[in-house]
């Protein structure tokens, strides 16, 4: 029986996670996420899948971020009808993420058609074909995304999918619990372990059995950090034949959490004293909840002034509700606070803005104030409208607390861009730019190595309960992935390999 993996995303880049696993006559997917970055993002996501979706029997989802789940409705639309397995928390969040993504795409299409009335009657199929002109799905796609011009758009020719496609997708959801081995296909057993990245996030362990021989493949998904608020630490695993490990921060070290909190307090106090605006781009799921946790604690301790906090994301509001419904995923400190009747996921002066008019009204609210909006890498969402208002304003501070992938507008601004192009218009960057690395929801180079070290320490390179035959380093920009692969080879004496985009690797013949 042949066991193989096709690396179809999150290779040479940090987005578009998708791995096709072939086990004899059976095929399953791990993740099906969106590529993110330049304005051509939606066009690239429309390219035909590298396989027949109807021939895939199951999909295993590591977590609910868009770069891991965002193309699932497109997959279903193209003919996939298998079960979608993930933890209950992940599936609850994924429905929110996908419905929000469909809504944003529909709104972006309406904006485009208002601006291009001559195309108002154009059929969606024609629009898709026009978007795909000049696009190829070849091995250089990750490089194209990284090297894209630092620009963002709030409009698109045609939505990738619609809310009814999401409804069909949700009908395929099949929740699995942590640490519960489940046969998802004949001879394929999946176990989900807590990854500590966002609520419900999982490391997926696949045991692939043919007769008396078993091959174990472990997908790290996105690994969280140790000793951070709200969620438990990533689960250590010490047995695998093959491992796919993320490398987002494979060449960087995070600041200690205490330092990150001190830096956050300093920025809030600075904004309060100058009666300015603090604008924080953040993923609506995961980082927003942790940021609220820290702001609430700083306010309780008297370390920051009580500034109004606008959470400008309907998805963040719904996601926070999901967090409160799943206390079984919390670490001991957060669970104890909830048990006492206190919520660490609420800030006294927080206001959710659920419609566009409320969002636009923020620009005229009395200062000082704080605004948290998605997306975290400035690739879309309401943050783009706030950038138009606040980038040219010297009284404002743009604070990055998460990773900025190469090719994104966030990366360009973080690295000194003097202007930002949004919807084809140039906006000067006159506001203050700050970055805090300690709030990342991704493990840094040391934490990643410690997680892989669990496999290396087990010893043995043949049995599935020991040292892996090979570690595939994925989900990282080239500099981070290469540095982490070399670190694995040098420090752990394990074969580390950087797969190419769309590379087919046979694990067992």
Short mmCIF file of N, CA and C in Angstrom, two decimals, residues 365-509:
data_model
loop_
_atom_site.label_atom_id
_atom_site.label_comp_id
_atom_site.label_asym_id
_atom_site.label_seq_id
_atom_site.Cartn_x
_atom_site.Cartn_y
_atom_site.Cartn_z
N UNK A 365 -15.34 59.54 17.25
CA UNK A 365 -15.53 59.37 18.70
C UNK A 365 -14.49 60.18 19.49
N UNK A 366 -14.88 60.62 20.70
CA UNK A 366 -13.93 61.37 21.53
C UNK A 366 -12.67 60.55 21.82
N UNK A 367 -11.54 61.20 21.74
CA UNK A 367 -10.26 60.57 22.03
C UNK A 367 -9.84 60.87 23.47
N UNK A 368 -8.96 60.03 24.03
CA UNK A 368 -8.28 58.87 23.46
C UNK A 368 -9.19 57.64 23.39
N UNK A 369 -8.81 56.71 22.52
CA UNK A 369 -9.57 55.47 22.38
C UNK A 369 -8.68 54.38 21.77
N UNK A 370 -9.15 53.15 21.89
CA UNK A 370 -8.44 52.00 21.33
C UNK A 370 -9.38 51.28 20.37
N UNK A 371 -8.83 50.81 19.24
CA UNK A 371 -9.60 50.08 18.24
C UNK A 371 -8.86 48.79 17.90
N UNK A 372 -9.57 47.67 17.98
CA UNK A 372 -9.02 46.39 17.54
C UNK A 372 -9.88 45.92 16.38
N UNK A 373 -9.25 45.64 15.25
CA UNK A 373 -10.00 45.22 14.06
C UNK A 373 -9.17 44.22 13.27
N UNK A 374 -9.86 43.39 12.50
CA UNK A 374 -9.17 42.41 11.66
C UNK A 374 -9.20 42.92 10.20
N UNK A 375 -8.28 42.39 9.34
CA UNK A 375 -7.45 41.23 9.61
C UNK A 375 -6.09 41.61 10.19
N UNK A 376 -5.44 40.59 10.80
CA UNK A 376 -4.21 40.83 11.51
C UNK A 376 -3.03 41.22 10.65
N UNK A 377 -3.04 40.83 9.36
CA UNK A 377 -1.92 41.17 8.47
C UNK A 377 -2.32 42.25 7.45
N UNK A 378 -3.45 42.93 7.71
CA UNK A 378 -3.95 44.02 6.85
C UNK A 378 -4.26 43.53 5.45
N UNK A 379 -4.75 42.30 5.32
CA UNK A 379 -5.08 41.75 4.02
C UNK A 379 -6.56 41.93 3.65
N UNK A 380 -7.36 42.45 4.55
CA UNK A 380 -8.78 42.65 4.29
C UNK A 380 -9.48 43.03 5.57
N UNK A 381 -10.81 43.13 5.51
CA UNK A 381 -11.58 43.43 6.70
C UNK A 381 -11.67 44.92 7.00
N UNK A 382 -12.31 45.23 8.13
CA UNK A 382 -12.57 46.63 8.49
C UNK A 382 -11.31 47.41 8.82
N UNK A 383 -10.23 46.72 9.14
CA UNK A 383 -8.99 47.43 9.47
C UNK A 383 -8.57 48.35 8.32
N UNK A 384 -8.88 47.96 7.07
CA UNK A 384 -8.45 48.76 5.93
C UNK A 384 -9.12 50.12 5.92
N UNK A 385 -10.39 50.19 6.31
CA UNK A 385 -11.08 51.49 6.37
C UNK A 385 -10.48 52.36 7.47
N UNK A 386 -10.10 51.75 8.59
CA UNK A 386 -9.46 52.52 9.67
C UNK A 386 -8.08 53.01 9.25
N UNK A 387 -7.38 52.23 8.46
CA UNK A 387 -6.06 52.67 7.99
C UNK A 387 -6.19 53.93 7.14
N UNK A 388 -7.22 53.99 6.32
CA UNK A 388 -7.43 55.20 5.51
C UNK A 388 -7.59 56.43 6.40
N UNK A 389 -8.28 56.26 7.54
CA UNK A 389 -8.52 57.38 8.44
C UNK A 389 -7.30 57.73 9.29
N UNK A 390 -6.59 56.69 9.77
CA UNK A 390 -5.61 56.92 10.84
C UNK A 390 -4.15 56.85 10.42
N UNK A 391 -3.82 56.21 9.28
CA UNK A 391 -2.42 56.18 8.86
C UNK A 391 -1.83 57.58 8.70
N UNK A 392 -2.57 58.55 8.12
CA UNK A 392 -1.97 59.88 7.92
C UNK A 392 -1.94 60.73 9.20
N UNK A 393 -2.47 60.25 10.31
CA UNK A 393 -2.64 61.05 11.53
C UNK A 393 -1.49 60.81 12.50
N UNK A 394 -0.63 61.82 12.74
CA UNK A 394 0.51 61.64 13.66
C UNK A 394 0.10 61.36 15.10
N UNK A 395 -1.18 61.65 15.44
CA UNK A 395 -1.63 61.40 16.82
C UNK A 395 -2.04 59.95 17.03
N UNK A 396 -1.97 59.15 15.99
CA UNK A 396 -2.39 57.75 16.08
C UNK A 396 -1.18 56.82 16.18
N UNK A 397 -1.41 55.66 16.76
CA UNK A 397 -0.38 54.63 16.86
C UNK A 397 -0.93 53.33 16.28
N UNK A 398 -0.21 52.76 15.34
CA UNK A 398 -0.55 51.45 14.77
C UNK A 398 0.34 50.42 15.45
N UNK A 399 -0.30 49.51 16.19
CA UNK A 399 0.45 48.54 17.00
C UNK A 399 0.28 47.14 16.43
N UNK A 400 1.37 46.54 15.98
CA UNK A 400 1.36 45.16 15.50
C UNK A 400 1.66 44.22 16.65
N UNK A 401 0.79 43.22 16.86
CA UNK A 401 1.03 42.24 17.92
C UNK A 401 1.10 40.82 17.37
N UNK A 402 1.04 40.69 16.03
CA UNK A 402 1.07 39.37 15.41
C UNK A 402 1.98 39.34 14.21
N UNK A 403 2.14 38.15 13.66
CA UNK A 403 3.03 37.94 12.52
C UNK A 403 2.53 38.67 11.28
N UNK A 404 3.46 39.25 10.53
CA UNK A 404 3.16 39.91 9.26
C UNK A 404 3.88 39.17 8.15
N UNK A 405 3.15 38.41 7.35
CA UNK A 405 3.75 37.60 6.30
C UNK A 405 4.31 38.44 5.17
N UNK A 406 5.40 37.96 4.57
CA UNK A 406 5.99 38.65 3.43
C UNK A 406 4.96 38.78 2.32
N UNK A 407 4.92 39.96 1.70
CA UNK A 407 3.95 40.22 0.64
C UNK A 407 2.68 40.86 1.11
N UNK A 408 2.50 41.02 2.43
CA UNK A 408 1.29 41.66 2.95
C UNK A 408 1.54 43.14 3.19
N UNK A 409 0.45 43.90 3.22
CA UNK A 409 0.56 45.33 3.52
C UNK A 409 1.11 45.54 4.92
N UNK A 410 0.72 44.65 5.86
CA UNK A 410 1.23 44.76 7.22
C UNK A 410 2.75 44.64 7.27
N UNK A 411 3.30 43.70 6.51
CA UNK A 411 4.76 43.51 6.48
C UNK A 411 5.44 44.78 5.96
N UNK A 412 4.88 45.36 4.89
CA UNK A 412 5.49 46.55 4.30
C UNK A 412 5.50 47.72 5.28
N UNK A 413 4.37 47.97 5.94
CA UNK A 413 4.30 49.08 6.89
C UNK A 413 5.21 48.82 8.09
N UNK A 414 5.19 47.60 8.59
CA UNK A 414 6.04 47.26 9.74
C UNK A 414 7.51 47.47 9.43
N UNK A 415 7.89 47.29 8.16
CA UNK A 415 9.29 47.42 7.76
C UNK A 415 9.60 48.77 7.12
N UNK A 416 8.77 49.78 7.41
CA UNK A 416 9.16 51.15 7.08
C UNK A 416 8.55 51.78 5.85
N UNK A 417 7.54 51.18 5.25
CA UNK A 417 6.90 51.79 4.07
C UNK A 417 6.40 53.19 4.42
N UNK A 418 6.61 54.12 3.51
CA UNK A 418 6.21 55.49 3.75
C UNK A 418 4.79 55.79 3.29
N UNK A 419 4.24 54.88 2.49
CA UNK A 419 2.86 55.03 2.08
C UNK A 419 2.23 53.65 1.91
N UNK A 420 0.92 53.62 1.98
CA UNK A 420 0.17 52.37 1.83
C UNK A 420 -0.86 52.55 0.75
N UNK A 421 -0.93 51.59 -0.17
CA UNK A 421 -1.92 51.66 -1.25
C UNK A 421 -3.11 50.78 -0.89
N UNK A 422 -4.28 51.42 -0.81
CA UNK A 422 -5.53 50.72 -0.49
C UNK A 422 -6.55 51.12 -1.53
N UNK A 423 -7.14 50.14 -2.21
CA UNK A 423 -8.09 50.40 -3.28
C UNK A 423 -7.51 51.32 -4.35
N UNK A 424 -6.21 51.16 -4.61
CA UNK A 424 -5.57 51.94 -5.67
C UNK A 424 -5.17 53.34 -5.27
N UNK A 425 -5.45 53.74 -4.04
CA UNK A 425 -5.13 55.09 -3.58
C UNK A 425 -3.99 55.04 -2.57
N UNK A 426 -3.07 56.01 -2.65
CA UNK A 426 -1.92 56.05 -1.76
C UNK A 426 -2.25 56.86 -0.51
N UNK A 427 -1.95 56.29 0.66
CA UNK A 427 -2.14 56.98 1.94
C UNK A 427 -0.79 57.11 2.62
N UNK A 428 -0.37 58.33 2.99
CA UNK A 428 0.93 58.50 3.66
C UNK A 428 0.91 57.89 5.06
N UNK A 429 2.00 57.29 5.45
CA UNK A 429 2.12 56.69 6.78
C UNK A 429 2.79 57.72 7.69
N UNK A 430 1.98 58.45 8.44
CA UNK A 430 2.49 59.48 9.36
C UNK A 430 2.28 59.09 10.82
N UNK A 431 1.50 58.04 11.06
CA UNK A 431 1.26 57.63 12.44
C UNK A 431 2.49 56.92 13.01
N UNK A 432 2.49 56.73 14.33
CA UNK A 432 3.56 55.98 14.97
C UNK A 432 3.36 54.49 14.72
N UNK A 433 4.44 53.77 14.49
CA UNK A 433 4.38 52.33 14.26
C UNK A 433 5.09 51.62 15.40
N UNK A 434 4.41 50.70 16.05
CA UNK A 434 4.99 49.92 17.14
C UNK A 434 4.75 48.44 16.87
N UNK A 435 5.63 47.61 17.39
CA UNK A 435 5.48 46.15 17.28
C UNK A 435 5.83 45.50 18.61
N UNK A 436 5.02 44.53 19.01
CA UNK A 436 5.29 43.73 20.21
C UNK A 436 5.22 42.27 19.81
N UNK A 437 6.31 41.53 19.96
CA UNK A 437 6.34 40.14 19.50
C UNK A 437 5.81 39.16 20.54
N UNK A 438 5.81 39.54 21.80
CA UNK A 438 5.50 38.59 22.86
C UNK A 438 4.06 38.11 22.89
N UNK A 439 3.15 38.78 22.13
CA UNK A 439 1.76 38.37 22.14
C UNK A 439 1.43 37.37 21.02
N UNK A 440 2.43 36.96 20.28
CA UNK A 440 2.16 36.03 19.19
C UNK A 440 1.53 34.75 19.71
N UNK A 441 0.60 34.20 18.94
CA UNK A 441 -0.02 32.92 19.29
C UNK A 441 0.77 31.75 18.73
N UNK A 442 1.90 32.04 18.08
CA UNK A 442 2.77 31.00 17.52
C UNK A 442 3.99 30.77 18.41
N UNK A 443 4.38 29.53 18.53
CA UNK A 443 5.63 29.20 19.22
C UNK A 443 6.81 29.85 18.50
N UNK A 444 7.83 30.27 19.27
CA UNK A 444 9.03 30.83 18.65
C UNK A 444 10.05 29.71 18.39
N UNK A 445 11.24 30.07 17.94
CA UNK A 445 12.22 29.07 17.53
C UNK A 445 12.58 28.10 18.64
N UNK A 446 12.67 28.59 19.87
CA UNK A 446 13.02 27.71 21.00
C UNK A 446 11.86 26.77 21.34
N UNK A 447 10.65 27.31 21.34
CA UNK A 447 9.47 26.49 21.67
C UNK A 447 9.20 25.45 20.58
N UNK A 448 9.43 25.83 19.32
CA UNK A 448 9.29 24.86 18.24
C UNK A 448 10.30 23.73 18.38
N UNK A 449 11.54 24.09 18.68
CA UNK A 449 12.57 23.07 18.83
C UNK A 449 12.27 22.16 20.02
N UNK A 450 11.79 22.73 21.10
CA UNK A 450 11.45 21.91 22.27
C UNK A 450 10.37 20.90 21.92
N UNK A 451 9.41 21.32 21.10
CA UNK A 451 8.32 20.40 20.72
C UNK A 451 8.86 19.26 19.86
N UNK A 452 9.72 19.58 18.89
CA UNK A 452 10.30 18.54 18.05
C UNK A 452 11.25 17.67 18.86
N UNK A 453 11.89 18.25 19.85
CA UNK A 453 12.84 17.50 20.68
C UNK A 453 12.18 16.29 21.35
N UNK A 454 10.88 16.40 21.62
CA UNK A 454 10.18 15.26 22.24
C UNK A 454 10.28 14.01 21.37
N UNK A 455 10.24 14.18 20.06
CA UNK A 455 10.37 13.05 19.15
C UNK A 455 11.81 12.53 19.15
N UNK A 456 12.76 13.46 19.05
CA UNK A 456 14.16 13.06 18.98
C UNK A 456 14.60 12.34 20.24
N UNK A 457 14.07 12.76 21.38
CA UNK A 457 14.46 12.16 22.65
C UNK A 457 13.94 10.73 22.79
N UNK A 458 12.90 10.40 22.02
CA UNK A 458 12.31 9.07 22.16
C UNK A 458 13.24 7.99 21.63
N UNK A 459 14.08 8.35 20.64
CA UNK A 459 15.01 7.38 20.09
C UNK A 459 14.35 6.41 19.16
N UNK A 460 15.18 5.72 18.38
CA UNK A 460 14.65 4.74 17.44
C UNK A 460 14.17 5.41 16.17
N UNK A 461 14.44 4.83 15.00
CA UNK A 461 14.06 5.46 13.75
C UNK A 461 13.21 4.55 12.87
N UNK A 462 12.82 3.40 13.39
CA UNK A 462 12.02 2.47 12.59
C UNK A 462 10.61 2.35 13.13
N UNK A 463 10.48 2.05 14.41
CA UNK A 463 9.15 1.89 15.01
C UNK A 463 8.43 3.23 15.06
N UNK A 464 7.12 3.16 15.03
CA UNK A 464 6.33 4.39 15.01
C UNK A 464 6.23 5.05 16.38
N UNK A 465 6.89 4.48 17.39
CA UNK A 465 6.85 5.10 18.71
C UNK A 465 8.19 5.73 19.04
N UNK A 466 8.92 6.17 18.02
CA UNK A 466 10.23 6.75 18.29
C UNK A 466 10.56 7.91 17.38
N UNK A 467 11.85 8.13 17.21
CA UNK A 467 12.39 9.24 16.44
C UNK A 467 11.91 9.17 14.98
N UNK A 468 11.44 10.28 14.44
CA UNK A 468 10.91 10.24 13.08
C UNK A 468 11.99 10.02 12.02
N UNK A 469 11.59 9.38 10.93
CA UNK A 469 12.50 9.20 9.81
C UNK A 469 12.79 10.55 9.15
N UNK A 470 11.80 11.42 9.12
CA UNK A 470 11.98 12.73 8.48
C UNK A 470 10.99 13.72 9.08
N UNK A 471 11.44 14.97 9.24
CA UNK A 471 10.58 16.08 9.65
C UNK A 471 10.45 17.03 8.47
N UNK A 472 9.21 17.26 8.03
CA UNK A 472 8.94 18.21 6.95
C UNK A 472 8.65 19.57 7.57
N UNK A 473 9.44 20.56 7.20
CA UNK A 473 9.29 21.91 7.77
C UNK A 473 8.43 22.73 6.81
N UNK A 474 7.26 23.18 7.30
CA UNK A 474 6.27 23.85 6.47
C UNK A 474 5.80 25.13 7.17
N UNK A 475 4.84 25.81 6.53
CA UNK A 475 4.16 26.97 7.13
C UNK A 475 5.16 27.99 7.65
N UNK A 476 6.04 28.45 6.76
CA UNK A 476 7.00 29.48 7.13
C UNK A 476 7.53 30.17 5.89
N UNK A 477 7.86 31.45 5.99
CA UNK A 477 8.57 32.10 4.90
C UNK A 477 9.95 31.46 4.77
N UNK A 478 10.58 31.53 3.60
CA UNK A 478 11.79 30.75 3.35
C UNK A 478 12.90 30.93 4.36
N UNK A 479 13.14 32.16 4.82
CA UNK A 479 14.23 32.37 5.78
C UNK A 479 13.96 31.65 7.09
N UNK A 480 12.71 31.71 7.57
CA UNK A 480 12.36 31.06 8.83
C UNK A 480 12.38 29.55 8.70
N UNK A 481 11.80 29.03 7.61
CA UNK A 481 11.75 27.58 7.42
C UNK A 481 13.15 27.00 7.25
N UNK A 482 14.00 27.65 6.48
CA UNK A 482 15.36 27.15 6.26
C UNK A 482 16.16 27.16 7.55
N UNK A 483 16.04 28.24 8.32
CA UNK A 483 16.79 28.33 9.57
C UNK A 483 16.34 27.25 10.55
N UNK A 484 15.02 27.00 10.61
CA UNK A 484 14.53 26.00 11.56
C UNK A 484 14.92 24.59 11.12
N UNK A 485 14.89 24.34 9.82
CA UNK A 485 15.31 23.02 9.33
C UNK A 485 16.77 22.75 9.69
N UNK A 486 17.61 23.75 9.53
CA UNK A 486 19.02 23.58 9.88
C UNK A 486 19.19 23.37 11.37
N UNK A 487 18.38 24.04 12.15
CA UNK A 487 18.44 23.89 13.61
C UNK A 487 18.07 22.46 14.02
N UNK A 488 17.06 21.90 13.36
CA UNK A 488 16.66 20.53 13.66
C UNK A 488 17.79 19.55 13.33
N UNK A 489 18.42 19.76 12.18
CA UNK A 489 19.52 18.88 11.78
C UNK A 489 20.69 18.99 12.75
N UNK A 490 21.07 20.23 13.09
CA UNK A 490 22.27 20.44 13.90
C UNK A 490 22.07 20.08 15.36
N UNK A 491 20.93 20.47 15.93
CA UNK A 491 20.73 20.30 17.38
C UNK A 491 20.10 18.96 17.74
N UNK A 492 19.28 18.42 16.84
CA UNK A 492 18.51 17.22 17.18
C UNK A 492 18.92 15.99 16.38
N UNK A 493 19.80 16.19 15.39
CA UNK A 493 20.29 15.07 14.57
C UNK A 493 19.12 14.32 13.91
N UNK A 494 18.14 15.08 13.43
CA UNK A 494 16.98 14.51 12.74
C UNK A 494 16.97 15.05 11.31
N UNK A 495 16.59 14.21 10.36
CA UNK A 495 16.51 14.62 8.96
C UNK A 495 15.37 15.61 8.80
N UNK A 496 15.69 16.85 8.43
CA UNK A 496 14.68 17.89 8.21
C UNK A 496 14.66 18.25 6.73
N UNK A 497 13.46 18.34 6.17
CA UNK A 497 13.32 18.52 4.73
C UNK A 497 12.35 19.67 4.45
N UNK A 498 12.69 20.50 3.46
CA UNK A 498 11.83 21.60 3.03
C UNK A 498 11.11 21.18 1.75
N UNK A 499 9.86 20.78 1.82
CA UNK A 499 9.16 20.35 0.60
C UNK A 499 8.87 21.53 -0.31
N UNK A 500 8.75 21.25 -1.59
CA UNK A 500 8.38 22.29 -2.55
C UNK A 500 6.88 22.36 -2.73
N UNK A 501 6.42 23.49 -3.26
CA UNK A 501 4.99 23.65 -3.50
C UNK A 501 4.52 22.65 -4.54
N UNK A 502 3.47 21.91 -4.23
CA UNK A 502 2.87 20.86 -5.07
C UNK A 502 3.79 19.64 -5.21
N UNK A 503 4.74 19.48 -4.31
CA UNK A 503 5.61 18.30 -4.36
C UNK A 503 4.87 17.08 -3.85
N UNK A 504 5.08 15.96 -4.52
CA UNK A 504 4.48 14.67 -4.16
C UNK A 504 5.56 13.83 -3.49
N UNK A 505 5.36 13.46 -2.23
CA UNK A 505 6.36 12.70 -1.48
C UNK A 505 5.77 11.36 -1.05
N UNK A 506 6.42 10.29 -1.45
CA UNK A 506 5.99 8.96 -1.04
C UNK A 506 6.64 8.61 0.29
N UNK A 507 5.82 8.31 1.29
CA UNK A 507 6.33 7.97 2.62
C UNK A 507 6.57 6.47 2.75
N UNK A 508 5.72 5.69 2.08
CA UNK A 508 5.88 4.25 2.13
C UNK A 508 5.31 3.66 0.85
N UNK A 509 6.05 2.74 0.26
CA UNK A 509 5.62 2.12 -1.00
C UNK A 509 4.92 0.80 -0.72
#
